[in-house]
PDB file of C-alpha atoms in Angstrom:
ATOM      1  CA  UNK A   1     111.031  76.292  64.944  1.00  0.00           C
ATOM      2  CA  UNK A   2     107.250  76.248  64.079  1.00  0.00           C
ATOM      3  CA  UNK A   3     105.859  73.782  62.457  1.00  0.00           C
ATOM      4  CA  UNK A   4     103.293  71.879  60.949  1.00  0.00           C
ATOM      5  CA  UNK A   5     102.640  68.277  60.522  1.00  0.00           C
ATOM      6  CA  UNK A   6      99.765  66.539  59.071  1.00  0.00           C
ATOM      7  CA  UNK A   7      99.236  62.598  59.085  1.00  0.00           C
ATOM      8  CA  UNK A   8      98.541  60.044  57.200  1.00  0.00           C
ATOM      9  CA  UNK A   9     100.256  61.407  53.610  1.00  0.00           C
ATOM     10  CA  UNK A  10      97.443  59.100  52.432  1.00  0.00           C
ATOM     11  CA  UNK A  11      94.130  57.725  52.813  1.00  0.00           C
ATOM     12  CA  UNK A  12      91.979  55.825  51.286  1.00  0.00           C
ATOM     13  CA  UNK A  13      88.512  54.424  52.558  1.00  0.00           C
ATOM     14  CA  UNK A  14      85.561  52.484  51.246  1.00  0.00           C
ATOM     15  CA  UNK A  15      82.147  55.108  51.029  1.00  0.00           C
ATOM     16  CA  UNK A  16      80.478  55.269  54.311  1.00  0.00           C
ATOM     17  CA  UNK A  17      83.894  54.052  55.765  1.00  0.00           C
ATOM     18  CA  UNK A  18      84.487  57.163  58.667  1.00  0.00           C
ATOM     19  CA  UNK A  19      87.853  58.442  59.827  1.00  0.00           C
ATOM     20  CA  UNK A  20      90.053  61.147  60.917  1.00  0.00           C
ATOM     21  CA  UNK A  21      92.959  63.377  59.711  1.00  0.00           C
ATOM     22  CA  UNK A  22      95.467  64.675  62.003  1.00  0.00           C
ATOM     23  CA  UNK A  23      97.257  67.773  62.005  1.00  0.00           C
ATOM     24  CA  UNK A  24      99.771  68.571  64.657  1.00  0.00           C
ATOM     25  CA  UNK A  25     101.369  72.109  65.453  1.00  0.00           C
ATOM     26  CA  UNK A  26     104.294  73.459  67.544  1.00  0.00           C
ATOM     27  CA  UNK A  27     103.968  77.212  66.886  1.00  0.00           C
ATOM     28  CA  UNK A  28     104.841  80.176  69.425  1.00  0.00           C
ATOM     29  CA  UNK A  29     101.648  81.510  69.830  1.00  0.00           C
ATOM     30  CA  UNK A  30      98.823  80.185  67.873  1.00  0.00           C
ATOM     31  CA  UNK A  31      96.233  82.576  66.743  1.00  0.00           C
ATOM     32  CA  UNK A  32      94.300  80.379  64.503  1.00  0.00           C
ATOM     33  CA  UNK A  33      93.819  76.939  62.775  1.00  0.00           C
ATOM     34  CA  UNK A  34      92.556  76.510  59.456  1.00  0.00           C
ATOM     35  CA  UNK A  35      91.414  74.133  57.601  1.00  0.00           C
ATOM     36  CA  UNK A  36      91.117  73.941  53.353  1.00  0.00           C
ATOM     37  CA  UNK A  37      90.263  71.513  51.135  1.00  0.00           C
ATOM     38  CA  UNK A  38      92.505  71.724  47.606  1.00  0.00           C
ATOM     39  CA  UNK A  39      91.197  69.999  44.564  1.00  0.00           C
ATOM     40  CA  UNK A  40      93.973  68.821  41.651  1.00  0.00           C
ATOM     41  CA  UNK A  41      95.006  71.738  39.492  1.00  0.00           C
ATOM     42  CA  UNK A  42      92.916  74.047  42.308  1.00  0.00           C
ATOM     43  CA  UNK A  43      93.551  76.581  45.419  1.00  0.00           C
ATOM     44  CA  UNK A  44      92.533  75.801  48.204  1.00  0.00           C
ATOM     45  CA  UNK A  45      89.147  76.162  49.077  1.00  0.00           C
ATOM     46  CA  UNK A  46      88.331  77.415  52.896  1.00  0.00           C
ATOM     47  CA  UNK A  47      86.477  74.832  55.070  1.00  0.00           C
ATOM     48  CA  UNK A  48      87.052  76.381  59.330  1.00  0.00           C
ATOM     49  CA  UNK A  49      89.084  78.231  61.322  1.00  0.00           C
ATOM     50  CA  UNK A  50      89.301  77.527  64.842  1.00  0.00           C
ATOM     51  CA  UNK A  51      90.895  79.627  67.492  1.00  0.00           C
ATOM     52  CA  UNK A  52      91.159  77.855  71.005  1.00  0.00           C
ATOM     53  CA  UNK A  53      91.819  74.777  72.589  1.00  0.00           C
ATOM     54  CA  UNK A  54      88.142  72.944  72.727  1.00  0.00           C
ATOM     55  CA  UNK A  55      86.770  74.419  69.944  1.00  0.00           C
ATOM     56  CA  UNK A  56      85.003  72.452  67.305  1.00  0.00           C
ATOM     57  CA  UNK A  57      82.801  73.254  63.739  1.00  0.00           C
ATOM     58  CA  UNK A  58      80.743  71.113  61.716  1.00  0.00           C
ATOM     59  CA  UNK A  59      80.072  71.510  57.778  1.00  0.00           C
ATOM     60  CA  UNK A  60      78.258  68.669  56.277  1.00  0.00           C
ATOM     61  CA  UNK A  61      80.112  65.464  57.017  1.00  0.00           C
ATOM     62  CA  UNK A  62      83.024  67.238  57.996  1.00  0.00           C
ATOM     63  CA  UNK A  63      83.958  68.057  61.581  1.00  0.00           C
ATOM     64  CA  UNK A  64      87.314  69.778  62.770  1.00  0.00           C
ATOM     65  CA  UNK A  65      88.634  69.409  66.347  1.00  0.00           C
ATOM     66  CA  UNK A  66      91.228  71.288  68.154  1.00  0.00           C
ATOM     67  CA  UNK A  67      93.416  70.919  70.946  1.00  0.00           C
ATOM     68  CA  UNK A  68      96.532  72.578  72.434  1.00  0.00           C
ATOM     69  CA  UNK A  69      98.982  70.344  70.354  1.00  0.00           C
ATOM     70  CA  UNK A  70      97.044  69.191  67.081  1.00  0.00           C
ATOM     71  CA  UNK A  71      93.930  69.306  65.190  1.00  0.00           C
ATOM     72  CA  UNK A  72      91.511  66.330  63.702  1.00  0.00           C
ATOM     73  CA  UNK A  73      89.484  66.240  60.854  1.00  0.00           C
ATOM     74  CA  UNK A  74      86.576  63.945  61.559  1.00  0.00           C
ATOM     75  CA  UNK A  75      84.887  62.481  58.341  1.00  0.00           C
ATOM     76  CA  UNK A  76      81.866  60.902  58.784  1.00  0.00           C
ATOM     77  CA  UNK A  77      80.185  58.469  56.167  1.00  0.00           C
ATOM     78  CA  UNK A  78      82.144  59.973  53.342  1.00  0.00           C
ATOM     79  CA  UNK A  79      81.430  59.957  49.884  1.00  0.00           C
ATOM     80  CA  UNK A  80      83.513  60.099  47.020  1.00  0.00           C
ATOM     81  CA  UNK A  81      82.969  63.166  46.245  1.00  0.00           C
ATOM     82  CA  UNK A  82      85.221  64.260  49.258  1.00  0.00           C
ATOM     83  CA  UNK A  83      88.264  63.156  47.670  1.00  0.00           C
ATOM     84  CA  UNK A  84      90.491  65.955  47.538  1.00  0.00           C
ATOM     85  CA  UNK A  85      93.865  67.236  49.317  1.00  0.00           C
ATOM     86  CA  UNK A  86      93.000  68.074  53.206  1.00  0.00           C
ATOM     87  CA  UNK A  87      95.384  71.250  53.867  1.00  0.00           C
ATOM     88  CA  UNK A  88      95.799  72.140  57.576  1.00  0.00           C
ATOM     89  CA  UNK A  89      97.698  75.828  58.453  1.00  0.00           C
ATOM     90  CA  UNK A  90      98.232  77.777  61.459  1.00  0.00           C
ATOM     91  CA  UNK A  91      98.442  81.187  62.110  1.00  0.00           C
ATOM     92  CA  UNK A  92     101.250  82.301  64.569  1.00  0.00           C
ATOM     93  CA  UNK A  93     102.765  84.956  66.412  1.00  0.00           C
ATOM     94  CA  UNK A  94     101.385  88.322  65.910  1.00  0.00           C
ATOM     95  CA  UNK A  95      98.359  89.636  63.957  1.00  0.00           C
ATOM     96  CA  UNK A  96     100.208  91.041  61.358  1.00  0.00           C
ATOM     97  CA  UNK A  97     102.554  88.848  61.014  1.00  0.00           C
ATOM     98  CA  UNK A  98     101.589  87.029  57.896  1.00  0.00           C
ATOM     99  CA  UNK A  99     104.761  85.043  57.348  1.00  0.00           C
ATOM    100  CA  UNK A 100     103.557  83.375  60.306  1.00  0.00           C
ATOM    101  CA  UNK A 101     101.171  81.354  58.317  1.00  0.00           C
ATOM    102  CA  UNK A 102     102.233  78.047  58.032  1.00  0.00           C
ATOM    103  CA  UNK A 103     101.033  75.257  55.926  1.00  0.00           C
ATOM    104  CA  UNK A 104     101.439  71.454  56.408  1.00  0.00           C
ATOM    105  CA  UNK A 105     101.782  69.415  53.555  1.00  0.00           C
ATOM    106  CA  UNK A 106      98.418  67.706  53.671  1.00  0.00           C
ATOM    107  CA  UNK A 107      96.511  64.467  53.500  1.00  0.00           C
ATOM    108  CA  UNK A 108      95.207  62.949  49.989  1.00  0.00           C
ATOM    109  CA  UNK A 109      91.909  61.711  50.874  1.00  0.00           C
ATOM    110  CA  UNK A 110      90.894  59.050  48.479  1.00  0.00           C
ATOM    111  CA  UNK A 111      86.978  58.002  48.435  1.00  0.00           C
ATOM    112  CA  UNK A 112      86.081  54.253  46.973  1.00  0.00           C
ATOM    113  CA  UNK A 113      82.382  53.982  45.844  1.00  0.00           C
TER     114      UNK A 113
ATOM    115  CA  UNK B   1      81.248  88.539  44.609  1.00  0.00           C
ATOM    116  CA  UNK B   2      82.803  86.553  42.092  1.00  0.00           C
ATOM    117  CA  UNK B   3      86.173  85.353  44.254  1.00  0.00           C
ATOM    118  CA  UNK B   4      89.949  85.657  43.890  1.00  0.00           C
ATOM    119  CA  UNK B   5      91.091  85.740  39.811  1.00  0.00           C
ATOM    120  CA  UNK B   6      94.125  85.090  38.585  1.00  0.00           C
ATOM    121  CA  UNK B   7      95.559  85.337  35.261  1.00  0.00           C
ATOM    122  CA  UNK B   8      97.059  83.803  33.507  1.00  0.00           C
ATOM    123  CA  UNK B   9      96.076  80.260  34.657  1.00  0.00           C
ATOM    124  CA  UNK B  10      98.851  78.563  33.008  1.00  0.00           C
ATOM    125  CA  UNK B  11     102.433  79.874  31.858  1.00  0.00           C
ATOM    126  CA  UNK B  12     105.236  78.416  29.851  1.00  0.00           C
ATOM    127  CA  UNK B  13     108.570  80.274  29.515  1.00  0.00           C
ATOM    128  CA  UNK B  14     112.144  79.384  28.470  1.00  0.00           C
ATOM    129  CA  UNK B  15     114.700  79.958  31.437  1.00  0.00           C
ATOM    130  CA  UNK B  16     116.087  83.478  31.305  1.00  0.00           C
ATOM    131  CA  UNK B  17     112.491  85.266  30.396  1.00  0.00           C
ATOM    132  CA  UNK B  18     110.728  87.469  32.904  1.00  0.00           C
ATOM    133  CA  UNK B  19     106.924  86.533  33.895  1.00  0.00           C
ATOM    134  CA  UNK B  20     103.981  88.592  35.654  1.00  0.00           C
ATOM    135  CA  UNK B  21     101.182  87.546  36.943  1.00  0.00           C
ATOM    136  CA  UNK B  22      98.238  89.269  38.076  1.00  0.00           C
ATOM    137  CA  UNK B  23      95.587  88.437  41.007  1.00  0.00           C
ATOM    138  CA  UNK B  24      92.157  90.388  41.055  1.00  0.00           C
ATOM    139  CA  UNK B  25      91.130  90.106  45.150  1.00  0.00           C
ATOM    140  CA  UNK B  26      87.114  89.952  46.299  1.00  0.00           C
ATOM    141  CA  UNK B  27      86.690  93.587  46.274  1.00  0.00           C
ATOM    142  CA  UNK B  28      85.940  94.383  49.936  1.00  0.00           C
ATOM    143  CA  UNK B  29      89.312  92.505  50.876  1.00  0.00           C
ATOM    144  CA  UNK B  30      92.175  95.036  52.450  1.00  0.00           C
ATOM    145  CA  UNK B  31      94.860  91.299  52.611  1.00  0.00           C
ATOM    146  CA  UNK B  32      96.090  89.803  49.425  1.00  0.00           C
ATOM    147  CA  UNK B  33      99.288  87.066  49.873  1.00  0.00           C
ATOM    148  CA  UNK B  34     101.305  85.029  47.347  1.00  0.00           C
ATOM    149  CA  UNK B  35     101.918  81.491  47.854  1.00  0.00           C
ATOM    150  CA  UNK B  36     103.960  79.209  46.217  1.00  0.00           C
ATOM    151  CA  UNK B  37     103.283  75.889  45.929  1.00  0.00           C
ATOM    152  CA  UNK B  38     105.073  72.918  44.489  1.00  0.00           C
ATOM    153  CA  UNK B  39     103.835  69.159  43.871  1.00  0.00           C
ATOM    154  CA  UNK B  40     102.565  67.098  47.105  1.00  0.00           C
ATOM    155  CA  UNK B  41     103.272  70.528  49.432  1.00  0.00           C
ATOM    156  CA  UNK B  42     101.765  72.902  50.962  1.00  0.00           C
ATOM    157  CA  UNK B  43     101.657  76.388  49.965  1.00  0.00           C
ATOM    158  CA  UNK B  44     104.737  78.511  51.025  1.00  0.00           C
ATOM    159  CA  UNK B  45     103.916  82.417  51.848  1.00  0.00           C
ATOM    160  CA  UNK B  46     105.947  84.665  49.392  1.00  0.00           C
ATOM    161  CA  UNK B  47     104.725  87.947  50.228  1.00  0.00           C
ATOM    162  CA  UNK B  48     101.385  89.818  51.920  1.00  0.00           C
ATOM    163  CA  UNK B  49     100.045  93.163  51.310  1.00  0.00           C
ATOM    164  CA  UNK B  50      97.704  95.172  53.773  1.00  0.00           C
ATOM    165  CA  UNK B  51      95.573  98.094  51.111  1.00  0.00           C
ATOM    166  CA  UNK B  52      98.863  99.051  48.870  1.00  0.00           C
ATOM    167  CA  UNK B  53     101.407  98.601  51.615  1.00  0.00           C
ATOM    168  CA  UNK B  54     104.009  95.366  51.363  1.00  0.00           C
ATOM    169  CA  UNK B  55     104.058  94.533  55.068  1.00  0.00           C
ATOM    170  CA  UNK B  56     106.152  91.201  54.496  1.00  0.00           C
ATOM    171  CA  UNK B  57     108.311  89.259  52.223  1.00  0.00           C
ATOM    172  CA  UNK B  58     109.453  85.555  52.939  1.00  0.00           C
ATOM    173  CA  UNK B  59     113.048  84.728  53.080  1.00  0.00           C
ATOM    174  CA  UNK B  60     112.303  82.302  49.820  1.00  0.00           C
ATOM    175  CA  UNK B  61     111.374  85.646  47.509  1.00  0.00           C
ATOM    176  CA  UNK B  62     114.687  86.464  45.963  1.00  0.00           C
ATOM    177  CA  UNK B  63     115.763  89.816  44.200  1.00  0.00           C
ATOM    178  CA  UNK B  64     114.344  88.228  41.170  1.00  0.00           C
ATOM    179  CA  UNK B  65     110.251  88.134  42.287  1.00  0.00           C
ATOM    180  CA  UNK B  66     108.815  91.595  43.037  1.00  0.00           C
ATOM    181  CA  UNK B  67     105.288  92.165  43.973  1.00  0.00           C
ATOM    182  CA  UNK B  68     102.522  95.570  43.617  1.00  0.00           C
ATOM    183  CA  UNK B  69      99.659  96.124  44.741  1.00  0.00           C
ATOM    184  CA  UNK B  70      99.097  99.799  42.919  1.00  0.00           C
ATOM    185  CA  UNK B  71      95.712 101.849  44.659  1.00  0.00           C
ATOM    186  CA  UNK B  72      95.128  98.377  47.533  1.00  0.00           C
ATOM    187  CA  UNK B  73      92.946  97.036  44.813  1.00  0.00           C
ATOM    188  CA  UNK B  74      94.808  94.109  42.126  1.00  0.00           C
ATOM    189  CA  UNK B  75      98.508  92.652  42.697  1.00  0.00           C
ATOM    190  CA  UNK B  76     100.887  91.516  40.273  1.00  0.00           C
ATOM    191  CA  UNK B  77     103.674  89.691  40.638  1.00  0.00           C
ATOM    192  CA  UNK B  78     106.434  89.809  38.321  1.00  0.00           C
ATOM    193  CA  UNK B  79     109.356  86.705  38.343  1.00  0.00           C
ATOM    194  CA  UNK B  80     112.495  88.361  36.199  1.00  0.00           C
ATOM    195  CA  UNK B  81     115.448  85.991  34.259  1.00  0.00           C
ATOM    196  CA  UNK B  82     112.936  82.819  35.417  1.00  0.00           C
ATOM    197  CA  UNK B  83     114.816  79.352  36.428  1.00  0.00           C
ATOM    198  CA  UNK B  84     113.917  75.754  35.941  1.00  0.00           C
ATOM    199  CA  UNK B  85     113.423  76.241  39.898  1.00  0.00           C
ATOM    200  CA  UNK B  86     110.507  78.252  39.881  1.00  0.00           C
ATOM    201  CA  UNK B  87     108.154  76.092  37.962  1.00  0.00           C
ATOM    202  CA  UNK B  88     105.398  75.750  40.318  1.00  0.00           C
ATOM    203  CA  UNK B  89     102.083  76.880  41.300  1.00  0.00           C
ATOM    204  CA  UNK B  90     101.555  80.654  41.949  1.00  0.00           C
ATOM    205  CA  UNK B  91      98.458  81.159  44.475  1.00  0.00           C
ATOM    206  CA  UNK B  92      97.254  84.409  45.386  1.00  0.00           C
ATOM    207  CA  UNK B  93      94.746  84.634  48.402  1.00  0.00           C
ATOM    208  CA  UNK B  94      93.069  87.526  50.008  1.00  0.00           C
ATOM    209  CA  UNK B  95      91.037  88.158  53.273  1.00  0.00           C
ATOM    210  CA  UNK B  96      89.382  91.120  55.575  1.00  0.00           C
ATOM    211  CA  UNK B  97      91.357  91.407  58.532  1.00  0.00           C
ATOM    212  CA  UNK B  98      88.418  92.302  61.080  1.00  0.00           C
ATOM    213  CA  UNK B  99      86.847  89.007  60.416  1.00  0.00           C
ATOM    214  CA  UNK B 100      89.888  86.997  61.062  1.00  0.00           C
ATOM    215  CA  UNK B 101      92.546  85.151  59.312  1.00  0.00           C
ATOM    216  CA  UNK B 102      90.647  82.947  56.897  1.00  0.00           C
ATOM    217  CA  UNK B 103      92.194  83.651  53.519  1.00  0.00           C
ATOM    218  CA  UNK B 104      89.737  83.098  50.270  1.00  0.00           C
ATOM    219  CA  UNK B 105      92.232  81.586  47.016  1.00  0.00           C
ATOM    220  CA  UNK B 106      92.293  81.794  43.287  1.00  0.00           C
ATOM    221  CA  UNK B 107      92.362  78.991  40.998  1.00  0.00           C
ATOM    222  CA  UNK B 108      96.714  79.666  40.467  1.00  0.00           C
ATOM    223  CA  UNK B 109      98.666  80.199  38.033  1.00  0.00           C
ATOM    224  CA  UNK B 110     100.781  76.978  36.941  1.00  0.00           C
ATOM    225  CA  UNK B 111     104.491  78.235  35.560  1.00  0.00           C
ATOM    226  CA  UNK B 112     106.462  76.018  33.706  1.00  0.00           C
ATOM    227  CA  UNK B 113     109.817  77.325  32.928  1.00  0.00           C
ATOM    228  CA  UNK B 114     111.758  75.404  30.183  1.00  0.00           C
TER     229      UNK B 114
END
């Protein structure tokens, strides 16, 4: 069955304080890895998309990793203004096959000044 | 380009009363999905249009949720004889398919069935 696990549930960190979220996959086919960031009482807003093993993108302080059996979020120096809900999803099987589209449950990200 | 709208943002309805909701996608987008999404989860696909077409519908949308997309431009999703069971979030997203998967979301619609 595919499926998509993200880890910690939690996290929270002192400013400056860098770490990494974890999102790991076992899909049939993996056409693409997202990542979103979801404020409270928000949708999700679209951060990267990454399509093979090796791949990585940079925004700001965030950079996303991917391998062949999970993804990382790398947060460098955060500030508290990157407190939010870190959503990871995968895109699987065939092109159109939207109800491939799989979301994990993601990791609250809690930023200390 | 002023994103993904949805309307309304928040809904309360006694059990038994049929809601619809509408989602206005960025205008060049040919995708537009439902999600569902409940506290401390992610979002659970409902149903995806390609233009007007309904290409899919999850196993979770029951004979009660039905979903347009008249003339590929807004969607509307209508929930009839509502339970205490659907109260969640109602996301709509939308994308361009030659540019890949990334979907672009409204703010939701928050039901809260009584």
């Amino acid at each position: 069955e595919d499926q998509v696990t993200q880890s910690p549930e939690a996290l929270r960190l002192q400013e400056g304080e860098s770490s990494s979220l974890n999102c790991s996959y076992t899909v049939s086919g993996l056409r693409g890895l997202f990542w979103y960031r979801q404020d409270p009482g928000k949708g999700p807003e679209f951060l990267f998309t990454l399509y093979s093993a090796g791949e990585e993108k940079e925004k700001e302080r965030l950079k996303a990793t991917l391998t062949k059996k999970e993804s990382f979020l790398h947060i460098t120096a955060p500030k508290p203004e990157d407190s939010a809900t870190y959503l990871c999803a995968v895109q699987a099987g065939g092109y159109s096959s939207a109800s491939k589209i799989i979301f994990g449950s993601g990791t609250r990200l809690s930023i200390r000044p | 380009d002023t994103g993904v709208s949805q309307d309304p943002r928040h809904k309360i309805t006694k059990r038994g009363q049929n809601v619809t909701f509408r989602c206005d996608p960025i205008s060049e987008h040919n995708r537009l999905y439902w999600y569902r999404q409940t506290l401390g989860q992610g979002p659970e696909f409902l149903t995806y249009f390609q233009n007007e077409a309904q290409l899919e519908k999850s196993r979770l949308l029951s004979d009660r949720f039905s979903a347009e997309r008249p003339k590929g431009s807004f969607s509307t999703l209508e929930i009839q004889r509502t339970e205490q069971g659907d109260s969640a979030m109602y996301l709509c997203a939308s994308s361009f398919s030659p540019r890949g998967y990334e979907q672009y979301f409204g703010p939701g619609t928050r039901l809260t069935v009584t």
